[in-house]
Amino acid sequence: MKSIFLIATIIILSISSCSSPENKASENEEKSSQQTKQTVGSSLYKLVETYSNMGYHRTGTSVDAVTNKWFADELKQIGGKVSQQAFKFDKFENSVTVTLDGEVIPSLPLFYEGVGSVETNSPFVSSLNVMSLDRTTNALNNAIQQAIDDKNEIAVIATQNKFGELATPNRFPKLGSGLPVVLVPGKYATKLEEADINVKYDAKIVSAESNNIIAVFGDTSKMKPIVLATPLSGWFNCAAERGTGIAVAIKLASELSKDYPVLVIGAPGHEILHHIGLAHFLNNNKIEASIIIHLGANVAIGVKDEETGSMKLAPGVNDPRSIPETARTVFVRMDTSIFKSLTPVLDKIDLPAVVNPPHWNGEAALWAKSSPAPLMSFTGISPIFHTPSDVPENATNAELLEDVYNAIYKSITIYMNKNKN
C-alpha cells in the first residue's frame, strides 16, 4: 500500500506541475518578448553609449568627424547606400582657462559673443540662468550689456540650474556684442564672488567644414520614402539629447527598410541656431516623403529617482506655451482622423501630442516649411539638457529606449497601413 500511495503522489505532482499547451505557449511568448526586449533595448543602449563616449559633439571638431563616420558606417552595415554632403561654416575656435584661488575650474566661452585675447584678474562676474529651453535668456543678455556699460574686458557667468552644472544655450554663428563671455558651473557662484580669480581667454572665427550623412534604403522612385531625420551634434556628450534619437533612427531604418523605402538624414550643426547642416541639406534637395519622422532632442530621456536610482520616462506634455523643466512631447502634422489610430500607441509611453500646430520649434520648423508631407517631431527636455551630465547612466536605459522605439515604429507602420494606395 505504501508503494502504491507513493506512485500516486508522484503522478499527481507530475500532472500539477505540467502547464497546458495554451499556458506553455503564453509563457514562451512572454519569455520571447522579454528576451527580444532585452536584446533590442540593450543594442539601442549600446549605440547611445558609443555615441556619448566619443566626447563633446561640437560641429567641425575631430569628434564631429569621428561621429559622422561612425553614423555612416552603422547605416552601411544595415544596407543603406550612404553619401556625404559637405558644408562650410564660420567656426568659433577658442581656448579659455578660469582659476579661482589657483584652482582651475570647468569653463566654456559663450560661443560667438566676442573674439580676441584677454587675461585679467578683475572680470565682471555674475550668477544667473543662461538658458530658456535652448535659447539665451534675457537675464544673460542684460548681464552682458551691464558688463559692457561698466567698461569690463570680459564677463564670467556662473550658470544656475538644478544640479549646479555648466550649461550653455544654442547660438547663432555670427559675432555678438563683441564682449568675451565665459560660462562656469553654477556651483562656483559663491566662490566666484569671493575668490582670487584669473581668466585667460582667446577666441577667433575660422572657416570650417562638416558633413551631412544621407542614406537611402530601397527604391525611392517607386514609392515615396519614410524620412528619418536626426541631428548629430551638440554641446557635450549628449547621450539623451542626441544619442537616443540617433539610436532609434538606426534601428528604425533597419526594420522599416524591410517593407518600405527609407531615407535617413543625419545633420550636424544643431548647437548653432541656424541648424546649418539641415538648412544646407534642405536648401539643396527637394524632399518627397510618405511621412517625415524628426527625432529631435531627448527622444528617450529618463528621470532618475534620487532615492532608488530607478528611472522612468520624463512626463509627456502637450502645451507648448508651458514647458516644465522635465518633459517630452511630439508635434504632429497629420489628418486628425488618421492620427486617432496612433494615439493608443503613443499613450503607452505617456506622450500626448500637439496636433497640427501653427508653429514648430528647432529643426522641425525647417522640415515643416520645406515639405508638405505628414510630420512627427519628437522632442524633450530635462535639467541635464546642454550640460556635461548628459551621459548614458544619467539619461536613459535599455527599457526606456525599447519602449520609445516600439511606440515610434508602431506609429509609423499604422500610419503607412492607413495610407496604402
Short mmCIF file of C-alpha atoms in Angstrom, two decimals:
data_model
loop_
_atom_site.label_atom_id
_atom_site.label_comp_id
_atom_site.label_asym_id
_atom_site.label_seq_id
_atom_site.Cartn_x
_atom_site.Cartn_y
_atom_site.Cartn_z
CA MET A 1 0.00 0.00 0.00
CA LYS A 2 2.84 2.34 0.81
CA SER A 3 4.42 1.95 -2.64
CA ILE A 4 1.05 2.45 -4.40
CA PHE A 5 0.47 5.67 -2.42
CA LEU A 6 3.96 6.90 -3.35
CA ILE A 7 3.39 6.25 -7.08
CA ALA A 8 0.03 8.03 -6.96
CA THR A 9 1.61 11.02 -5.27
CA ILE A 10 4.32 11.24 -7.95
CA ILE A 11 1.69 11.09 -10.72
CA ILE A 12 -0.40 13.84 -9.08
CA LEU A 13 2.66 16.06 -8.61
CA SER A 14 3.71 15.49 -12.22
CA ILE A 15 0.27 16.42 -13.53
CA SER A 16 0.05 19.54 -11.36
CA SER A 17 3.49 20.74 -12.45
CA CYS A 18 2.69 20.50 -16.18
CA SER A 19 1.21 23.52 -17.92
CA SER A 20 -1.47 23.21 -20.54
CA PRO A 21 -0.34 23.76 -24.14
CA GLU A 22 -2.07 27.16 -24.04
CA ASN A 23 -0.26 28.22 -20.85
CA LYS A 24 3.04 26.94 -22.20
CA ALA A 25 2.59 28.94 -25.41
CA SER A 26 1.75 32.02 -23.38
CA GLU A 27 4.79 31.54 -21.17
CA ASN A 28 7.03 31.06 -24.20
CA GLU A 29 5.63 34.17 -25.87
CA GLU A 30 6.22 36.20 -22.71
CA LYS A 31 9.77 34.83 -22.35
CA SER A 32 10.46 35.51 -26.04
CA SER A 33 9.09 39.05 -25.68
CA GLN A 34 11.31 39.68 -22.66
CA GLN A 35 14.38 38.32 -24.47
CA THR A 36 13.62 40.43 -27.56
CA LYS A 37 13.11 43.48 -25.40
CA GLN A 38 16.37 42.89 -23.61
CA THR A 39 18.20 42.34 -26.90
CA VAL A 40 16.71 45.35 -28.72
CA GLY A 41 16.91 47.61 -25.68
CA SER A 42 20.49 46.59 -24.99
CA SER A 43 21.52 47.19 -28.60
CA LEU A 44 19.92 50.65 -28.54
CA TYR A 45 21.65 51.49 -25.27
CA LYS A 46 24.99 50.32 -26.66
CA LEU A 47 24.56 52.76 -29.57
CA VAL A 48 23.86 55.57 -27.09
CA GLU A 49 26.96 54.66 -25.09
CA THR A 50 29.16 54.52 -28.19
CA TYR A 51 27.94 57.90 -29.40
CA SER A 52 28.21 59.59 -25.99
CA ASN A 53 31.67 58.20 -25.23
CA MET A 54 33.14 59.79 -28.35
CA GLY A 55 33.39 63.13 -26.50
CA TYR A 56 31.94 66.60 -26.96
CA HIS A 57 29.94 66.62 -30.19
CA ARG A 58 30.56 70.14 -31.48
CA THR A 59 30.32 70.76 -35.21
CA GLY A 60 33.57 70.94 -37.15
CA THR A 61 35.69 69.25 -34.45
CA SER A 62 37.58 65.96 -34.60
CA VAL A 63 34.79 64.34 -32.54
CA ASP A 64 32.29 65.56 -35.13
CA ALA A 65 34.31 63.89 -37.90
CA VAL A 66 34.52 60.60 -35.97
CA THR A 67 30.79 60.75 -35.24
CA ASN A 68 29.88 61.28 -38.88
CA LYS A 69 31.99 58.31 -39.97
CA TRP A 70 30.53 56.09 -37.24
CA PHE A 71 26.95 57.04 -38.16
CA ALA A 72 27.67 56.42 -41.86
CA ASP A 73 29.24 53.04 -41.09
CA GLU A 74 26.25 51.99 -38.95
CA LEU A 75 23.88 52.79 -41.81
CA LYS A 76 26.05 50.95 -44.33
CA GLN A 77 26.06 47.84 -42.15
CA ILE A 78 22.26 47.65 -42.28
CA GLY A 79 22.12 48.06 -46.06
CA GLY A 80 22.00 51.80 -46.64
CA LYS A 81 23.54 53.48 -49.68
CA VAL A 82 25.40 56.25 -47.88
CA SER A 83 26.63 59.59 -49.18
CA GLN A 84 28.02 62.70 -47.54
CA GLN A 85 27.18 66.31 -48.24
CA ALA A 86 29.85 68.78 -47.16
CA PHE A 87 29.02 72.27 -45.93
CA LYS A 88 31.23 75.12 -44.77
CA PHE A 89 30.58 77.47 -41.86
CA ASP A 90 32.26 80.02 -39.61
CA LYS A 91 33.60 78.11 -36.63
CA PHE A 92 34.22 79.66 -33.21
CA GLU A 93 37.70 78.46 -32.20
CA ASN A 94 38.65 79.09 -28.59
CA SER A 95 40.89 78.49 -25.60
CA VAL A 96 39.88 79.58 -22.09
CA THR A 97 41.13 78.98 -18.52
CA VAL A 98 39.49 80.20 -15.32
CA THR A 99 41.21 79.77 -11.94
CA LEU A 100 39.71 80.51 -8.51
CA ASP A 101 42.31 80.77 -5.74
CA GLY A 102 44.69 78.91 -8.06
CA GLU A 103 42.23 76.06 -8.83
CA VAL A 104 41.35 75.58 -12.48
CA ILE A 105 37.57 75.14 -12.83
CA PRO A 106 35.47 73.98 -15.81
CA SER A 107 34.67 76.79 -18.23
CA LEU A 108 33.32 77.40 -21.71
CA PRO A 109 33.09 80.59 -23.74
CA LEU A 110 29.68 81.85 -24.77
CA PHE A 111 30.24 80.98 -28.42
CA TYR A 112 30.37 83.84 -30.95
CA GLU A 113 29.78 86.54 -28.31
CA GLY A 114 33.27 88.01 -28.53
CA VAL A 115 36.68 87.28 -30.05
CA GLY A 116 40.24 88.32 -29.24
CA SER A 117 42.72 87.68 -26.42
CA VAL A 118 42.18 88.76 -22.80
CA GLU A 119 43.89 87.98 -19.50
CA THR A 120 42.59 89.63 -16.36
CA ASN A 121 42.18 89.29 -12.58
CA SER A 122 39.15 91.59 -12.46
CA PRO A 123 36.36 90.37 -14.77
CA PHE A 124 32.68 91.21 -14.45
CA VAL A 125 31.11 88.30 -12.51
CA SER A 126 27.51 87.19 -12.05
CA SER A 127 25.34 84.13 -11.47
CA LEU A 128 22.13 83.55 -13.42
CA ASN A 129 20.04 81.22 -15.55
CA VAL A 130 21.54 81.44 -19.05
CA MET A 131 19.02 79.21 -20.87
CA SER A 132 15.31 79.29 -21.57
CA LEU A 133 14.67 75.90 -23.20
CA ASP A 134 17.72 76.08 -25.51
CA ARG A 135 17.80 79.84 -26.09
CA THR A 136 19.72 82.68 -24.42
CA THR A 137 17.78 84.26 -21.56
CA ASN A 138 17.04 87.96 -21.21
CA ALA A 139 18.93 87.80 -17.91
CA LEU A 140 22.11 86.77 -19.72
CA ASN A 141 21.68 89.45 -22.38
CA ASN A 142 21.12 92.06 -19.65
CA ALA A 143 24.22 90.94 -17.73
CA ILE A 144 26.35 91.21 -20.88
CA GLN A 145 25.05 94.70 -21.51
CA GLN A 146 25.79 95.69 -17.91
CA ALA A 147 29.36 94.38 -18.25
CA ILE A 148 29.78 96.43 -21.43
CA ASP A 149 28.33 99.55 -19.82
CA ASP A 150 30.73 99.14 -16.88
CA LYS A 151 33.69 99.01 -19.31
CA ASN A 152 34.73 95.43 -18.43
CA GLU A 153 37.13 93.49 -20.65
CA ILE A 154 35.38 90.16 -20.06
CA ALA A 155 32.46 88.65 -18.16
CA VAL A 156 32.36 85.38 -16.20
CA ILE A 157 28.89 83.97 -15.54
CA ALA A 158 28.02 81.06 -13.21
CA THR A 159 25.20 79.13 -14.88
CA GLN A 160 22.34 78.41 -12.49
CA ASN A 161 20.50 75.10 -12.82
CA LYS A 162 19.16 72.26 -10.66
CA PHE A 163 22.49 70.43 -10.40
CA GLY A 164 24.88 73.41 -10.32
CA GLU A 165 26.20 72.39 -13.73
CA LEU A 166 27.86 74.23 -16.58
CA ALA A 167 25.12 74.89 -19.16
CA THR A 168 25.13 76.79 -22.44
CA PRO A 169 22.43 77.96 -24.84
CA ASN A 170 22.40 77.43 -28.59
CA ARG A 171 24.00 80.24 -30.60
CA PHE A 172 23.88 81.94 -33.97
CA PRO A 173 27.12 81.54 -35.96
CA LYS A 174 27.82 85.26 -36.08
CA LEU A 175 29.61 87.70 -33.81
CA GLY A 176 27.51 89.03 -30.92
CA SER A 177 28.15 92.03 -28.70
CA GLY A 178 31.92 91.72 -29.04
CA LEU A 179 32.46 91.26 -25.30
CA PRO A 180 34.17 87.94 -24.42
CA VAL A 181 31.93 85.97 -22.06
CA VAL A 182 32.90 82.82 -20.14
CA LEU A 183 30.43 80.39 -18.54
CA VAL A 184 31.32 78.31 -15.45
CA PRO A 185 29.28 75.80 -13.39
CA GLY A 186 26.66 77.30 -11.10
CA LYS A 187 28.13 75.54 -8.06
CA TYR A 188 31.01 78.05 -8.19
CA ALA A 189 28.71 81.08 -7.88
CA THR A 190 29.67 82.00 -4.31
CA LYS A 191 33.37 81.35 -4.81
CA LEU A 192 33.28 83.40 -8.00
CA GLU A 193 32.40 86.45 -5.88
CA GLU A 194 34.90 85.78 -3.09
CA ALA A 195 38.00 84.10 -4.55
CA ASP A 196 41.01 85.49 -6.35
CA ILE A 197 40.19 84.97 -9.99
CA ASN A 198 42.25 84.80 -13.14
CA VAL A 199 40.82 84.46 -16.64
CA LYS A 200 42.76 83.70 -19.81
CA TYR A 201 40.69 83.91 -22.99
CA ASP A 202 41.46 83.56 -26.66
CA ALA A 203 38.92 83.15 -29.46
CA LYS A 204 38.63 83.70 -33.18
CA ILE A 205 36.38 82.86 -36.11
CA VAL A 206 37.81 80.43 -38.67
CA SER A 207 36.49 78.68 -41.76
CA ALA A 208 35.48 75.06 -41.11
CA GLU A 209 33.61 72.17 -42.66
CA SER A 210 31.36 69.30 -41.65
CA ASN A 211 29.19 66.76 -43.46
CA ASN A 212 25.56 65.74 -43.55
CA ILE A 213 25.14 61.97 -43.71
CA ILE A 214 22.48 60.70 -46.12
CA ALA A 215 21.43 57.06 -46.50
CA VAL A 216 18.93 55.56 -48.95
CA PHE A 217 17.28 52.18 -48.41
CA GLY A 218 15.24 50.59 -51.19
CA ASP A 219 13.80 52.07 -54.39
CA THR A 220 12.57 55.62 -53.72
CA SER A 221 11.49 56.01 -57.37
CA LYS A 222 8.58 53.60 -56.93
CA MET A 223 7.33 54.88 -53.60
CA LYS A 224 7.90 57.98 -51.52
CA PRO A 225 10.26 57.05 -48.69
CA ILE A 226 9.79 57.27 -44.98
CA VAL A 227 12.19 60.05 -43.98
CA LEU A 228 14.07 59.62 -40.69
CA ALA A 229 15.86 62.79 -39.60
CA THR A 230 18.18 63.16 -36.62
CA PRO A 231 20.68 65.86 -35.60
CA LEU A 232 24.20 64.59 -34.95
CA SER A 233 25.86 67.33 -32.90
CA GLY A 234 25.50 69.17 -29.59
CA TRP A 235 27.43 70.86 -26.80
CA PHE A 236 28.64 67.97 -24.66
CA ASN A 237 28.34 64.13 -24.63
CA CYS A 238 24.62 64.44 -25.46
CA ALA A 239 23.57 60.89 -24.51
CA ALA A 240 19.87 61.71 -24.24
CA GLU A 241 19.80 64.87 -26.32
CA ARG A 242 21.30 63.29 -29.43
CA GLY A 243 22.22 59.66 -28.68
CA THR A 244 18.70 58.38 -28.02
CA GLY A 245 17.36 59.81 -31.28
CA ILE A 246 20.34 58.53 -33.26
CA ALA A 247 19.98 55.02 -31.82
CA VAL A 248 16.25 54.92 -32.56
CA ALA A 249 16.86 56.25 -36.10
CA ILE A 250 19.36 53.47 -36.86
CA LYS A 251 17.03 50.76 -35.56
CA LEU A 252 14.02 52.21 -37.38
CA ALA A 253 15.96 52.29 -40.64
CA SER A 254 16.97 48.66 -40.18
CA GLU A 255 13.42 47.43 -39.56
CA LEU A 256 11.32 49.73 -41.75
CA SER A 257 13.53 49.19 -44.80
CA LYS A 258 12.38 45.55 -44.89
CA ASP A 259 8.98 46.80 -46.09
CA TYR A 260 9.39 50.39 -47.28
CA PRO A 261 11.93 52.68 -48.93
CA VAL A 262 13.65 54.79 -46.29
CA LEU A 263 15.71 57.98 -46.44
CA VAL A 264 17.89 58.85 -43.42
CA ILE A 265 19.35 62.33 -42.91
CA GLY A 266 21.86 62.94 -40.11
CA ALA A 267 22.81 66.61 -39.84
CA PRO A 268 25.44 68.32 -37.66
CA GLY A 269 25.12 71.99 -36.75
CA HIS A 270 22.36 71.71 -34.14
CA GLU A 271 24.08 73.72 -31.42
CA ILE A 272 24.11 76.72 -33.75
CA LEU A 273 20.56 78.05 -34.01
CA HIS A 274 20.53 78.20 -37.78
CA HIS A 275 20.79 74.36 -37.77
CA ILE A 276 23.26 74.91 -40.55
CA GLY A 277 23.68 71.27 -41.60
CA LEU A 278 19.99 70.59 -42.08
CA ALA A 279 19.40 74.02 -43.59
CA HIS A 280 22.13 73.29 -46.16
CA PHE A 281 20.58 69.91 -46.99
CA LEU A 282 17.04 71.26 -47.40
CA ASN A 283 18.21 74.23 -49.46
CA ASN A 284 19.83 71.83 -51.92
CA ASN A 285 17.31 68.97 -52.02
CA LYS A 286 13.60 68.67 -52.69
CA ILE A 287 12.12 66.09 -50.35
CA GLU A 288 9.27 63.79 -51.38
CA ALA A 289 8.17 61.74 -48.37
CA SER A 290 5.40 59.41 -47.28
CA ILE A 291 5.98 60.72 -43.75
CA ILE A 292 8.81 62.58 -42.01
CA ILE A 293 9.92 61.40 -38.58
CA HIS A 294 12.10 64.01 -36.89
CA LEU A 295 13.94 62.56 -33.90
CA GLY A 296 14.91 65.72 -32.07
CA ALA A 297 16.23 66.34 -28.57
CA ASN A 298 15.89 63.80 -25.75
CA VAL A 299 13.69 61.30 -27.58
CA ALA A 300 14.01 58.76 -24.74
CA ILE A 301 15.05 60.97 -21.83
CA GLY A 302 14.65 59.36 -18.43
CA VAL A 303 14.16 60.78 -14.95
CA LYS A 304 16.11 59.09 -12.19
CA ASP A 305 14.62 58.62 -8.73
CA GLU A 306 17.23 60.11 -6.41
CA GLU A 307 16.45 57.62 -3.62
CA THR A 308 16.11 54.32 -5.51
CA GLY A 309 18.13 55.07 -8.64
CA SER A 310 15.31 53.68 -10.81
CA MET A 311 14.45 55.53 -14.00
CA LYS A 312 11.25 56.30 -15.86
CA LEU A 313 10.46 58.33 -18.95
CA ALA A 314 10.12 62.08 -18.49
CA PRO A 315 6.43 63.05 -18.36
CA GLY A 316 4.59 63.86 -21.56
CA VAL A 317 3.11 67.31 -22.12
CA ASN A 318 1.18 68.87 -24.99
CA ASP A 319 1.08 72.56 -24.12
CA PRO A 320 3.93 74.29 -25.99
CA ARG A 321 3.20 77.51 -24.09
CA SER A 322 4.09 75.95 -20.77
CA ILE A 323 7.01 73.51 -20.88
CA PRO A 324 8.26 72.29 -17.46
CA GLU A 325 11.96 71.68 -16.83
CA THR A 326 11.47 67.96 -17.48
CA ALA A 327 9.15 66.88 -20.29
CA ARG A 328 8.67 65.09 -23.62
CA THR A 329 6.29 65.89 -26.45
CA VAL A 330 5.55 65.15 -30.07
CA PHE A 331 4.44 67.73 -32.64
CA VAL A 332 2.29 66.21 -35.37
CA ARG A 333 1.08 67.36 -38.78
CA MET A 334 -1.43 64.79 -39.97
CA ASP A 335 -5.07 64.23 -40.80
CA THR A 336 -6.70 64.06 -37.36
CA SER A 337 -8.84 61.04 -38.25
CA ILE A 338 -5.71 59.07 -39.10
CA PHE A 339 -3.80 60.35 -36.07
CA LYS A 340 -6.51 59.00 -33.76
CA SER A 341 -5.37 55.48 -34.64
CA LEU A 342 -1.86 56.35 -33.41
CA THR A 343 -2.85 57.74 -30.01
CA PRO A 344 -3.22 54.36 -28.21
CA VAL A 345 0.37 53.54 -29.15
CA LEU A 346 1.71 56.91 -28.01
CA ASP A 347 -0.35 56.70 -24.82
CA LYS A 348 1.70 53.64 -23.83
CA ILE A 349 4.75 55.91 -23.46
CA ASP A 350 2.74 58.80 -21.94
CA LEU A 351 3.18 61.02 -24.99
CA PRO A 352 0.28 63.38 -25.70
CA ALA A 353 0.63 65.24 -28.99
CA VAL A 354 0.49 68.81 -30.20
CA VAL A 355 -1.54 68.20 -33.36
CA ASN A 356 -1.27 70.45 -36.42
CA PRO A 357 0.46 73.30 -34.55
CA PRO A 358 0.68 76.80 -36.07
CA HIS A 359 4.37 76.99 -35.08
CA TRP A 360 7.21 74.47 -34.93
CA ASN A 361 10.44 74.52 -32.92
CA GLY A 362 14.05 73.98 -33.98
CA GLU A 363 14.83 71.67 -36.89
CA ALA A 364 11.16 70.66 -37.04
CA ALA A 365 10.36 74.17 -38.28
CA LEU A 366 12.74 73.65 -41.20
CA TRP A 367 11.09 70.35 -42.07
CA ALA A 368 7.59 71.79 -41.77
CA LYS A 369 8.49 74.63 -44.12
CA SER A 370 10.38 72.56 -46.70
CA SER A 371 7.89 69.73 -47.21
CA PRO A 372 4.08 69.36 -47.06
CA ALA A 373 4.39 65.70 -46.03
CA PRO A 374 2.91 64.41 -42.77
CA LEU A 375 5.39 65.12 -39.99
CA MET A 376 6.04 63.85 -36.48
CA SER A 377 8.70 65.63 -34.41
CA PHE A 378 9.73 64.00 -31.12
CA THR A 379 11.47 66.19 -28.56
CA GLY A 380 12.09 66.63 -24.84
CA ILE A 381 13.96 68.49 -22.12
CA SER A 382 15.42 67.86 -18.65
CA PRO A 383 17.81 69.56 -16.17
CA ILE A 384 20.80 67.72 -17.72
CA PHE A 385 20.00 69.17 -21.17
CA HIS A 386 23.01 71.11 -22.56
CA THR A 387 25.22 70.07 -19.62
CA PRO A 388 28.16 67.62 -19.19
CA SER A 389 25.85 65.44 -17.06
CA ASP A 390 24.02 64.22 -20.17
CA VAL A 391 25.77 60.85 -20.15
CA PRO A 392 24.12 57.41 -20.53
CA GLU A 393 23.85 56.44 -16.87
CA ASN A 394 22.07 59.73 -16.05
CA ALA A 395 20.00 59.94 -19.20
CA THR A 396 18.24 56.73 -20.21
CA ASN A 397 18.31 52.93 -20.08
CA ALA A 398 17.61 49.93 -22.28
CA GLU A 399 13.98 49.56 -21.20
CA LEU A 400 13.10 53.20 -21.89
CA LEU A 401 14.79 53.10 -25.29
CA GLU A 402 12.94 49.90 -26.17
CA ASP A 403 9.57 51.35 -25.17
CA VAL A 404 10.10 54.54 -27.17
CA TYR A 405 11.42 52.69 -30.21
CA ASN A 406 8.42 50.33 -30.20
CA ALA A 407 5.95 53.20 -29.96
CA ILE A 408 7.52 55.14 -32.82
CA TYR A 409 7.90 52.04 -35.01
CA LYS A 410 4.27 51.02 -34.44
CA SER A 411 3.05 54.57 -35.08
CA ILE A 412 4.83 54.63 -38.44
CA THR A 413 3.56 51.21 -39.52
CA ILE A 414 -0.01 52.06 -38.50
CA TYR A 415 0.19 55.28 -40.49
CA MET A 416 1.64 53.54 -43.55
CA ASN A 417 -1.07 50.84 -43.44
CA LYS A 418 -3.76 53.52 -43.24
CA ASN A 419 -2.32 55.23 -46.30
CA LYS A 420 -1.86 52.30 -48.66
CA ASN A 421 -2.53 53.21 -52.27
#
